[in-house]
Coordinates of C-alpha atoms in Angstrom, one line a residue:
Chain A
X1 CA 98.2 139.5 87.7
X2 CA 94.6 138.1 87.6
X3 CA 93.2 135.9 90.0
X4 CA 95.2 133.5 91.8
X5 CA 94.2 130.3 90.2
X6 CA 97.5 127.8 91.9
X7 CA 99.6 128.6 95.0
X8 CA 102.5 127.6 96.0
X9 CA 103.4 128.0 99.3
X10 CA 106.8 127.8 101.0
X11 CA 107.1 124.2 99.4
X12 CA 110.0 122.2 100.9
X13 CA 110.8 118.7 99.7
X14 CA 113.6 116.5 101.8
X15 CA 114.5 113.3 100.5
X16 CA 115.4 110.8 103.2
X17 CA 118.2 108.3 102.2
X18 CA 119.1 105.8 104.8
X19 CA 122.8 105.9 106.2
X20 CA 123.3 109.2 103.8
X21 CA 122.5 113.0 104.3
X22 CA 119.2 113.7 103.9
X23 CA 118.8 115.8 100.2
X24 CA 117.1 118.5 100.0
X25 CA 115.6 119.0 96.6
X26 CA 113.6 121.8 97.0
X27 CA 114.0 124.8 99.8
X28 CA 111.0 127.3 100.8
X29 CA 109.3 127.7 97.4
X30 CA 106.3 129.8 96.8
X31 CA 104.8 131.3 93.9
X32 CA 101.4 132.5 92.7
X33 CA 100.2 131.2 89.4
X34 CA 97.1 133.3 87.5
X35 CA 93.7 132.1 86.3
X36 CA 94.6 131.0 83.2
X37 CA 98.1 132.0 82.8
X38 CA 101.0 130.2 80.7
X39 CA 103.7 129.8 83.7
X40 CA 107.5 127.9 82.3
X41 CA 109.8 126.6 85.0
X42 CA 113.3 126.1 84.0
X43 CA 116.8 125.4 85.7
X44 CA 119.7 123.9 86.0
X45 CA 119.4 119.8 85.8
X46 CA 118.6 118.4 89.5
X47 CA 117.6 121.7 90.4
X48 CA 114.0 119.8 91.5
X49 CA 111.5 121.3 88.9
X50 CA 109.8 117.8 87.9
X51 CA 109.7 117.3 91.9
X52 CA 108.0 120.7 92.3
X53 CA 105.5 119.9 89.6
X54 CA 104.6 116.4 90.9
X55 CA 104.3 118.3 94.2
X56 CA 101.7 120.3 92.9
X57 CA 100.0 117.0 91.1
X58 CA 99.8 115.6 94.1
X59 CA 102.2 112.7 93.4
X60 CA 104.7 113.7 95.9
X61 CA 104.3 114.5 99.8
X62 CA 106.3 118.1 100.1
X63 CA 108.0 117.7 103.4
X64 CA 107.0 121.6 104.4
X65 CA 104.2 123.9 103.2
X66 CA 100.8 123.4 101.2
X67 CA 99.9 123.9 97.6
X68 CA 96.6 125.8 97.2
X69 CA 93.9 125.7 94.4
X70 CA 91.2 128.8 94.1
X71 CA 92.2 129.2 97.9
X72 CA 91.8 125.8 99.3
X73 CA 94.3 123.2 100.3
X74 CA 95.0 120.7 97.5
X75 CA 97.7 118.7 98.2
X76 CA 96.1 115.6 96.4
X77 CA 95.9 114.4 92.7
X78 CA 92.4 115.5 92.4
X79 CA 90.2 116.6 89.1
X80 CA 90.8 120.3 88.5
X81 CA 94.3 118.6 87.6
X82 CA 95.9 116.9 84.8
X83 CA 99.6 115.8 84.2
X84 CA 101.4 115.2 81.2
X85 CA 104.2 113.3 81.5
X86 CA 107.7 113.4 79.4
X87 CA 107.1 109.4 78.7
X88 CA 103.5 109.6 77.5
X89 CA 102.3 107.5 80.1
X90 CA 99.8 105.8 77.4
X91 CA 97.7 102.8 78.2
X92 CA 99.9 100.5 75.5
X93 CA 96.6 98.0 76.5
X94 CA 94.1 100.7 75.7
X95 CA 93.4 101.9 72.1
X96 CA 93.4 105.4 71.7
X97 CA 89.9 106.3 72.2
X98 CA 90.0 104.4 75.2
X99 CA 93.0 106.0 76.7
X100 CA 91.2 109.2 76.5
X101 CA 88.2 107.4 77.8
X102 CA 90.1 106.1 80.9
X103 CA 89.7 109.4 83.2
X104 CA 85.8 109.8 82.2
X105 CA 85.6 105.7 83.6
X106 CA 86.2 107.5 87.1
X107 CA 84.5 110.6 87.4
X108 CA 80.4 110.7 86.8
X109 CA 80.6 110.8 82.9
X110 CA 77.4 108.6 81.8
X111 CA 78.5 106.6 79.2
X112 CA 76.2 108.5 76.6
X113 CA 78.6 111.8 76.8
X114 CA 81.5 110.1 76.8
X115 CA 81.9 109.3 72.8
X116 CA 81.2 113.0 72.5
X117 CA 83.9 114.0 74.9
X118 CA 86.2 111.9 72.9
X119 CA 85.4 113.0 69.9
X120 CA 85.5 116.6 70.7
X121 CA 89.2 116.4 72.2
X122 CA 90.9 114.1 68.8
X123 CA 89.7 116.5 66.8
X124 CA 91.2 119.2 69.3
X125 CA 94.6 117.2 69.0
X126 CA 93.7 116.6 65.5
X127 CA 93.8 113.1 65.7
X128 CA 90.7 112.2 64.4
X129 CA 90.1 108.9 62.9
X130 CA 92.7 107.3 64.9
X131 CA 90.4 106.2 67.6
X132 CA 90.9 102.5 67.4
X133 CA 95.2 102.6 66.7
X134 CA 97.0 101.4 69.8
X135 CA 100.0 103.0 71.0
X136 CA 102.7 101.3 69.5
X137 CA 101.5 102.0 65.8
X138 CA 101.6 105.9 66.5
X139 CA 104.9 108.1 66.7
X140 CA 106.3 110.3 69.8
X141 CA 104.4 113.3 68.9
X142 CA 101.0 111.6 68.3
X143 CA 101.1 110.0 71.4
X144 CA 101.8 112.9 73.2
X145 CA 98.4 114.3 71.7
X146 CA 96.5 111.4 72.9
X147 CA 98.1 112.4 76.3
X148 CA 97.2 115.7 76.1
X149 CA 93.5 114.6 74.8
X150 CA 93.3 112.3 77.8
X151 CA 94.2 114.9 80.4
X152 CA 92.0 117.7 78.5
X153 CA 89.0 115.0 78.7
X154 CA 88.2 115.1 82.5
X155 CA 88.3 118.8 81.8
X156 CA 91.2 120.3 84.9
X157 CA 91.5 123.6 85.1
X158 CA 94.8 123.7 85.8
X159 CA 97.2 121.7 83.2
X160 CA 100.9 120.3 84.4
X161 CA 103.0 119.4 81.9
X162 CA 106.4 117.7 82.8
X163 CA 108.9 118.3 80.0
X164 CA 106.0 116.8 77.7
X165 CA 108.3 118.0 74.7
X166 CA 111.5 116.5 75.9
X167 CA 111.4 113.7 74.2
X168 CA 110.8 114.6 70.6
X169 CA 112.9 115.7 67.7
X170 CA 113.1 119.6 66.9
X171 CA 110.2 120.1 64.4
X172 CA 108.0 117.7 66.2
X173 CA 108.4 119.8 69.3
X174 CA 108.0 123.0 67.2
X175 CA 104.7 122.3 65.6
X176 CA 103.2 120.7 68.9
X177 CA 104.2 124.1 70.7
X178 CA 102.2 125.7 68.8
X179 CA 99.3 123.4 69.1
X180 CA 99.7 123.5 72.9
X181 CA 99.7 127.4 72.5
X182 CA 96.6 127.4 70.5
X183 CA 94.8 124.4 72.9
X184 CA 95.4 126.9 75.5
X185 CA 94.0 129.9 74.0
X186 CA 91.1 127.4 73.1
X187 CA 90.2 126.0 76.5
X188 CA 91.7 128.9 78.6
X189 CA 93.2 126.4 80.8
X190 CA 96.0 127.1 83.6
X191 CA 99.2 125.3 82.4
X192 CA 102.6 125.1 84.4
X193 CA 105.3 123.5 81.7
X194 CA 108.6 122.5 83.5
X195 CA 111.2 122.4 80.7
X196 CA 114.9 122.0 80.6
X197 CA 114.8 123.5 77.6
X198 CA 114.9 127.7 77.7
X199 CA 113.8 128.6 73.9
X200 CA 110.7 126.7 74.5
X201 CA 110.2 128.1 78.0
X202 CA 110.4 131.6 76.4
X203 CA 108.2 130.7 73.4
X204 CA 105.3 129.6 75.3
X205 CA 105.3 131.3 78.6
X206 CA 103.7 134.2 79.8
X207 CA 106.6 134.0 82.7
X208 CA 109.3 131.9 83.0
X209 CA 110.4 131.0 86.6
X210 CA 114.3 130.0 86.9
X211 CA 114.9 127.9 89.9
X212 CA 118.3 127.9 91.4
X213 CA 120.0 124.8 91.5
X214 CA 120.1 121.9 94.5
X215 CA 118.4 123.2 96.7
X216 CA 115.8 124.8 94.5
X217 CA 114.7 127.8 95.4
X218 CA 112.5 130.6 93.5
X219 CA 115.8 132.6 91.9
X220 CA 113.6 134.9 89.3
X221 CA 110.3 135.2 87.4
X222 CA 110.7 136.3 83.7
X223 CA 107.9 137.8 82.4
X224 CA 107.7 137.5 78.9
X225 CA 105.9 140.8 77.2
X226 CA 106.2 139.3 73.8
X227 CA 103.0 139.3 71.9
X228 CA 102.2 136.0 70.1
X229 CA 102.7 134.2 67.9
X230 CA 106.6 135.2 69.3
X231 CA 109.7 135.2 66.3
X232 CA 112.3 132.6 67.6
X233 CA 114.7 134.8 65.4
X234 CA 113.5 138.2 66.5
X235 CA 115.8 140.8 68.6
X236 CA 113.6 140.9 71.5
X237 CA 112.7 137.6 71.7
X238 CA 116.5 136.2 71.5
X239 CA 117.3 139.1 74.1
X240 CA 114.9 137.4 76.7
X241 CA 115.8 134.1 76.1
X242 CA 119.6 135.2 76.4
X243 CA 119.2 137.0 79.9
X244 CA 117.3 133.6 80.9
X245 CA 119.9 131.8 80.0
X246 CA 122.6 134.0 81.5
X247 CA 120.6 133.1 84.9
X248 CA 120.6 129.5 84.6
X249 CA 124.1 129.6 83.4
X250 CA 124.7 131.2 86.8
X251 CA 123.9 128.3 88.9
X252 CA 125.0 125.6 86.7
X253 CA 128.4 127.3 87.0
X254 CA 127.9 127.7 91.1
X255 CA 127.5 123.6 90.7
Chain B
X1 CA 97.4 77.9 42.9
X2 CA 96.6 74.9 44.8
X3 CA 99.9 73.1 43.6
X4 CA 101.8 75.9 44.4
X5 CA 100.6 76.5 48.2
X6 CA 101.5 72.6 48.0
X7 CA 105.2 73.0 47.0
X8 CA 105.4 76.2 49.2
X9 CA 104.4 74.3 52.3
X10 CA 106.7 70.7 51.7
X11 CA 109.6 73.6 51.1
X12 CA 108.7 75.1 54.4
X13 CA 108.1 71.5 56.2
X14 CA 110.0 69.6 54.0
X15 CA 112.4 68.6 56.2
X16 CA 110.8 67.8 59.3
X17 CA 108.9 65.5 57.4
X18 CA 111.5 64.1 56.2
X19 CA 113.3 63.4 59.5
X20 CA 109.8 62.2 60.9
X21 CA 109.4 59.7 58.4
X22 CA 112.9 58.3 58.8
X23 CA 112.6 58.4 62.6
X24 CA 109.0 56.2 61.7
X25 CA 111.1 53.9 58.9
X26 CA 113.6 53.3 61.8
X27 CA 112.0 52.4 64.4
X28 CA 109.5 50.0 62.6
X29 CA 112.7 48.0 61.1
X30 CA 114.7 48.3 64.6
X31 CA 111.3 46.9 66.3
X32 CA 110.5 44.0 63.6
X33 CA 113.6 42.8 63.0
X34 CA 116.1 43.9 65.6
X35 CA 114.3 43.8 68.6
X36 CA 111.8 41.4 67.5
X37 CA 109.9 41.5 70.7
X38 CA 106.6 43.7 70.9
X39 CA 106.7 43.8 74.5
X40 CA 109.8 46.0 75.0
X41 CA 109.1 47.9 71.3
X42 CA 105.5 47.5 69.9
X43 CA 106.7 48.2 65.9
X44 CA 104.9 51.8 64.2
X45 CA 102.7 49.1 62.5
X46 CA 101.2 47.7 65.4
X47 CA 100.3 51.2 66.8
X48 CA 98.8 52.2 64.3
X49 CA 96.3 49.4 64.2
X50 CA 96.2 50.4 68.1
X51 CA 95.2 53.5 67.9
X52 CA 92.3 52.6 65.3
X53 CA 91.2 49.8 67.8
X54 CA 91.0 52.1 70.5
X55 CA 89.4 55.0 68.3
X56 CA 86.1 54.5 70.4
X57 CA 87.9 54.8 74.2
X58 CA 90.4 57.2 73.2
X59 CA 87.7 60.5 73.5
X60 CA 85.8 59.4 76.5
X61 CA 89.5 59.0 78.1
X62 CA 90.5 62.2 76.6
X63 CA 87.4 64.3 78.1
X64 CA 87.8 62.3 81.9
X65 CA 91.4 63.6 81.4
X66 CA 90.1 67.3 80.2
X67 CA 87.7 66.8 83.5
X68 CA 90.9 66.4 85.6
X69 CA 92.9 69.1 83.9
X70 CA 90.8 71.5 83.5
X71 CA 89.4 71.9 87.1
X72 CA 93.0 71.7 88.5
X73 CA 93.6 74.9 85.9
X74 CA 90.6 76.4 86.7
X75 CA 91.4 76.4 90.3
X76 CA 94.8 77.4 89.8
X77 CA 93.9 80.4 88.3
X78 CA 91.0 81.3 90.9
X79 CA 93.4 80.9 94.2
X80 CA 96.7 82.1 91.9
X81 CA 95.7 85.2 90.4
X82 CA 94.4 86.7 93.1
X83 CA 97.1 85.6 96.0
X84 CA 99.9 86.6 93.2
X85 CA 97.9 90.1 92.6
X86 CA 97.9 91.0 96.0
X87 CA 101.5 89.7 96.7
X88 CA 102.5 91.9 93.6
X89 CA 100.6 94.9 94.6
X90 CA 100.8 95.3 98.7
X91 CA 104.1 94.8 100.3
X92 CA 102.7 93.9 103.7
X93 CA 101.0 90.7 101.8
X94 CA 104.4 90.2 100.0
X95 CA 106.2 89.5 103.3
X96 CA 102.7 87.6 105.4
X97 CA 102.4 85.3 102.5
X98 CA 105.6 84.7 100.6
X99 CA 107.5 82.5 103.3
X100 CA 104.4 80.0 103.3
X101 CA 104.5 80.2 99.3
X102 CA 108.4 79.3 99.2
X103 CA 108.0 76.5 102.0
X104 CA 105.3 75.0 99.9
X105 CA 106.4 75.1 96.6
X106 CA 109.8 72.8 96.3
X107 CA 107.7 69.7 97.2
X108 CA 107.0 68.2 94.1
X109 CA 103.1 67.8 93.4
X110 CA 103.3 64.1 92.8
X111 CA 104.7 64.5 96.9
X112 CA 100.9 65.1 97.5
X113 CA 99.5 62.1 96.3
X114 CA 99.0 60.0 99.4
X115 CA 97.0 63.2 100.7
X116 CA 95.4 63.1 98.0
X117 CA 93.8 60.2 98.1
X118 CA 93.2 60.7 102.1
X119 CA 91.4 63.7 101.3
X120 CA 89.7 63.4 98.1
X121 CA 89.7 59.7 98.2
X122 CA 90.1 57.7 94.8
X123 CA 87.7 60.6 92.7
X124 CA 88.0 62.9 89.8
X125 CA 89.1 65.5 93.1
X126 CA 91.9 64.1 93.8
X127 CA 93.2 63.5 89.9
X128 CA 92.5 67.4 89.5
X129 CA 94.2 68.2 93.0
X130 CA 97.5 67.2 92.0
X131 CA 97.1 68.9 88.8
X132 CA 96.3 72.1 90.7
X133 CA 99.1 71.7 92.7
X134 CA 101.6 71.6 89.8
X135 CA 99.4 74.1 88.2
X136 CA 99.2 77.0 91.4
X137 CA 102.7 78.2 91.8
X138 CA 104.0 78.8 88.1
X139 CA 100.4 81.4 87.6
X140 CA 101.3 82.4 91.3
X141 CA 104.6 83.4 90.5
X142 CA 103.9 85.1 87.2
X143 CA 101.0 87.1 88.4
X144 CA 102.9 88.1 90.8
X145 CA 105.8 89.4 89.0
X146 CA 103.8 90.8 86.3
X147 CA 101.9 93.1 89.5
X148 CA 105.2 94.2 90.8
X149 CA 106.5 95.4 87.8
X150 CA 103.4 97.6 86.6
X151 CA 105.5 100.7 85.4
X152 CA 105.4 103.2 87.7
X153 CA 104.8 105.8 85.6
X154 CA 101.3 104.3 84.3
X155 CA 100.0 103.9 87.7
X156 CA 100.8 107.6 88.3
X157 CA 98.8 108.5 84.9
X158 CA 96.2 106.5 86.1
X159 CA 96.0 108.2 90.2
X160 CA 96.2 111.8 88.3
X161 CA 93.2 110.8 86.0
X162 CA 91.3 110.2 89.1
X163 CA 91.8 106.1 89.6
X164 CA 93.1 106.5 93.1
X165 CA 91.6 103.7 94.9
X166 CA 93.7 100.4 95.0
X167 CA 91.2 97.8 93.5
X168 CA 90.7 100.6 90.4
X169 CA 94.3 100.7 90.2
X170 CA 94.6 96.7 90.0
X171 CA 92.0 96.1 87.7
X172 CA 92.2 99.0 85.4
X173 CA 96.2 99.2 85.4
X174 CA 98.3 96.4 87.3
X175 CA 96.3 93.3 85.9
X176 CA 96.3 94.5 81.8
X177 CA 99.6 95.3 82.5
X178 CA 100.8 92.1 84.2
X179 CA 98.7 89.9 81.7
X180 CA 101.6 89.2 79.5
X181 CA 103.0 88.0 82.6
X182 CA 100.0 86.1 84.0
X183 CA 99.4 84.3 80.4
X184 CA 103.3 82.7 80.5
X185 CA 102.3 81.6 84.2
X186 CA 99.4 80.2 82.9
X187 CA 101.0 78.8 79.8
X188 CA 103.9 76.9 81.8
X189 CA 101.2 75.9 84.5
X190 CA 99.5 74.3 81.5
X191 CA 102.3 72.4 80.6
X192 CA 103.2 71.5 84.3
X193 CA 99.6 69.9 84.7
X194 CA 99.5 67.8 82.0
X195 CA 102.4 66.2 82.8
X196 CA 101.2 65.6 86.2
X197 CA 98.0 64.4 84.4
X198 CA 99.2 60.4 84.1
X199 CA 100.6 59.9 87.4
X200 CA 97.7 62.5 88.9
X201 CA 95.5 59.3 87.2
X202 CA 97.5 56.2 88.0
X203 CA 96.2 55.9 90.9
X204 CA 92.4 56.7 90.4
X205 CA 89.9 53.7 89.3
X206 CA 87.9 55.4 86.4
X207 CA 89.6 56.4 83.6
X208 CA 91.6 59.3 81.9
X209 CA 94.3 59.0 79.7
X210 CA 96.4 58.7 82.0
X211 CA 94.9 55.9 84.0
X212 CA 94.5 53.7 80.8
X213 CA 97.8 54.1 79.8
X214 CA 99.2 52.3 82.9
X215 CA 96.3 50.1 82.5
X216 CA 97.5 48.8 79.3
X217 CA 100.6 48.6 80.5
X218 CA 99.0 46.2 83.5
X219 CA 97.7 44.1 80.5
X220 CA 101.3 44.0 79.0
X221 CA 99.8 45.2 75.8
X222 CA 102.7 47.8 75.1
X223 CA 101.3 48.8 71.2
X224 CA 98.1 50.3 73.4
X225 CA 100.2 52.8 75.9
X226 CA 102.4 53.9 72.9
X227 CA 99.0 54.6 71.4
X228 CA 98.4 56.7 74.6
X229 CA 101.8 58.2 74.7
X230 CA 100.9 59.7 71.6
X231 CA 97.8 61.1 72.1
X232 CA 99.2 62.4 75.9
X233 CA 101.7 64.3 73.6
X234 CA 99.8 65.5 70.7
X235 CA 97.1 66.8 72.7
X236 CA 99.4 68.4 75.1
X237 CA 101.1 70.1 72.1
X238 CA 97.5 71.2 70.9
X239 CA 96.7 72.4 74.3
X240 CA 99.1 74.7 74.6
X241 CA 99.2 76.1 70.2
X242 CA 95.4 77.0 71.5
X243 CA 96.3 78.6 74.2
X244 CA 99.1 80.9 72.4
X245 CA 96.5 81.4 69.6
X246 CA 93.8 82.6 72.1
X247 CA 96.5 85.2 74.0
X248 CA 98.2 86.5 71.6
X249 CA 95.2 87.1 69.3
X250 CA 92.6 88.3 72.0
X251 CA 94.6 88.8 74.8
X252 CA 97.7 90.9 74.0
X253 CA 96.9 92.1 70.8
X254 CA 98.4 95.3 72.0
X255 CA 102.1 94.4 71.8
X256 CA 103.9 95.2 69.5
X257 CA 106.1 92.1 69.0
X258 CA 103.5 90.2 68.4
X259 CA 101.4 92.2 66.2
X260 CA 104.0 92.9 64.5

């Protein structure tokens, strides 16, 4: 592997509920994550992947161990980090150019750049000349492009995406995989993509982690060899996905 | 063209009109030859020629009563908004200021009156007082609600964009978010004042609409306060079709039922 961009390390999350036992979502969990690299997290449902990743946004306290960024400690939400959420998460006040403007309003973007910036990241989405449409008058995928544009504008090096794909029909989420794939190439950025979905996971990642379920725990990292773009339908390609899923099929069944 | 917006519109409004002017036909005939006594029901006729008469009082009264109201809203909002934001947004505040809120609010502003008077003595303060006090609580109440129930999610977009400090995250998320909220408090507060705007007046010495309407009724002329009656109820009507214009058109333009 290259450099160590993101590091996980021996992450434990314990939710506290009053009068019941204590759950424990997620169980000594530690993993390295390149400079650069495509990393997909998949499991079983419960199995504390979307905890894990709002963990490493900094949205979430981890009860146990530290997540580190180009070496340092970083358990904050903090710049060289953006989060896409399964819901969008769109300003539905804000007009699309200003919900990719809303990040640049807190860091030291003079107001000059910023119609630059804008510009630069719709056309990366290829959204241009919806600037002024507010959320409600653009469809599930388009919205997730603002989102995208809106984390890309503050420029993170490390991109989290929280089944950002989830929540759109099949072909949406197949042309927008391939956007994301090509974004990537683009920008070079670091992107961990938790997904409940194992096709996907295999299309995009360079690995594909599978978590065990409740309490998570590291069970196996897949890497991927395929060259891209990959062939949904090709031998090798529906041989990975299928030992993936004979993994994850494994602790659904020990549910 | 111009006929046919005509017809269009008498379809639309046809029958309201229709029920107005029999409500007009019957109370004229009920007052002129049924009651026959202009004290207890002045006729439809008689306001009319009212309301003519009093066509040069009627806007000074109408801008000492927009005086009254509109400082009591004004305050309102500037002591309302802010207590409700911080009662929606920190839980401690919630808990330090909510029991003083809900011991306060059940006494009915008119309750306040005699302080009032005490404190603000027989001025245009204590007029808009009581109107603030009916006013407070409903834009209170809203704002807060609206600041509690910022969706989580946005505020979490918001902190991972790098809006982390509270007063960002009020401003730049909780307060667009709760100003659907804030505008109903502030629409209902609207409504509340006004109709504490006559007895908010009664007892002041000046004028207002309010004040000469129980002036009038002093002076037994009873043609003149149905002549204020009205125009207590067509301007508060107008008040608040303003108000709905100016949200829904500047304000919340962004959702989608309205838009739409």
């Amino acid at each position: 592997m290259s450099q160590v961009k993101l590091q996980v390390e021996n992450i434990t999350k314990e939710f506290v509920n009053k009068g019941e036992e204590n759950l424990i979502a997620l169980s000594d969990v530690s993993m390295s994550v390149g400079v650069g690299e495509f990393l997909c997290i998949v499991g079983p449902s419960g199995c504390g992947k979307t905890t894990l990743l709002r963990i490493i946004a900094g949205l979430e306290t981890a009860t146990n161990g530290n997540i580190y960024i180009d070496g340092k400690i970083m358990n904050e939400p903090g710049p060289e980090k953006g989060l896409i959420f399964q819901e969008f998460a769109l300003f539905p006040w804000r007009n699309v150019e200003k919900n990719i403007e809303f990040g640049l309003q807190f860091t030291n973007v003079p107001q000059t750049a910023r119609k630059e910036i804008i510009e630069k990241y719709l056309k990366m989405v290829s959204l241009t000349g919806w600037e002024g449409r507010y959320p409600y008058e653009l469809s599930g995928g388009m919205k997730q492009r603002v989102a995208i544009a809106r984390a890309l504008a503050t420029e993170p090096e490390i991109l989290l995406m929280d089944e950002p794909f989830g929540a759109l029909d099949a072909q949406t989420r197949n042309i927008l995989q391939d956007e994301l794939l090509r974004i990537w190439k683009e920008t070079g950025k670091t992107i961990i993509f938790v997904s409940h979905n194992i096709e996907e996971a295999a299309y995009l990642g360079d690995r594909v982690l599978v978590l065990t379920a409740r309490p998570g725990r590291t069970k196996n990292f897949h890497p991927i060899g395929l060259p891209r773009p990959r062939d949904r339908s090709g031998s090798e390609f529906v041989k990975v996905r299928e030992s993936i899923l004979k993994e994850v099929m494994e602790e659904v069944n020990d549910l | 063209m111009a006929k046919n917006r005509l017809i269009a519109y008498l379809q639309k409004r046809g029958l309201g009109i229709i029920s107005l002017t029999i409500l007009i036909i019957i109370w004229q005939l009920l007052s002129v030859f049924v009651i026959k006594d202009f004290f207890i029901l002045p006729s439809f006729s008689a306001v009319v020629v009212s309301l003519y008469r009093l066509g040069r009082e009627i806007p000074i009264d109408t801008l000492i009563s927009f005086l009254h109201f509109g400082m009591g809203i004004a305050v309102a909002m500037g002591l309302g908004v802010p207590i409700g934001a911080i009662m929606g947004w920190f839980r401690i505040a919630d808990r330090i200021i909510d029991p003083v809120v809900e011991l306060i609010r059940p006494i009915p502003p008119l309750a306040w009156i005699p302080f009032a008077i005490i404190w603000f003595g027989l001025t245009h303060g204590s007029a808009s007082f009581i109107i603030f006090v009916g006013a407070i609580f409903p834009i209170l109440i809203n704002t807060y609600a609206g600041f509690r129930g910022t969706p989580k999610v946005l505020v979490e977009a918001a902190r991972v964009l790098g809006c982390t400090k509270n007063l960002d995250l009020m401003r730049s998320v909780a307060l667009p978010s709760a100003l659907p909220s804030v505008a109903a408090g502030v629409r209902i507060a609207m409504g509340i004042g006004w109709m504490c705007l006559v007895a908010a007046e009664i007892f002041g010495r000046s004028s207002g609409l309010g004040y000469k309407l129980w002036h009038y009724y002093q002076l037994h002329q009873m043609d003149n306060v149905i002549a204020y009656m009205i125009i207590l109820g067509l301007i508060g009507y107008l008040l608040d079709w303003c108000f709905r214009r100016f949200a829904e058109e500047r304000l919340l333009r962004w959702r989608e039922q309205i838009v739409a």
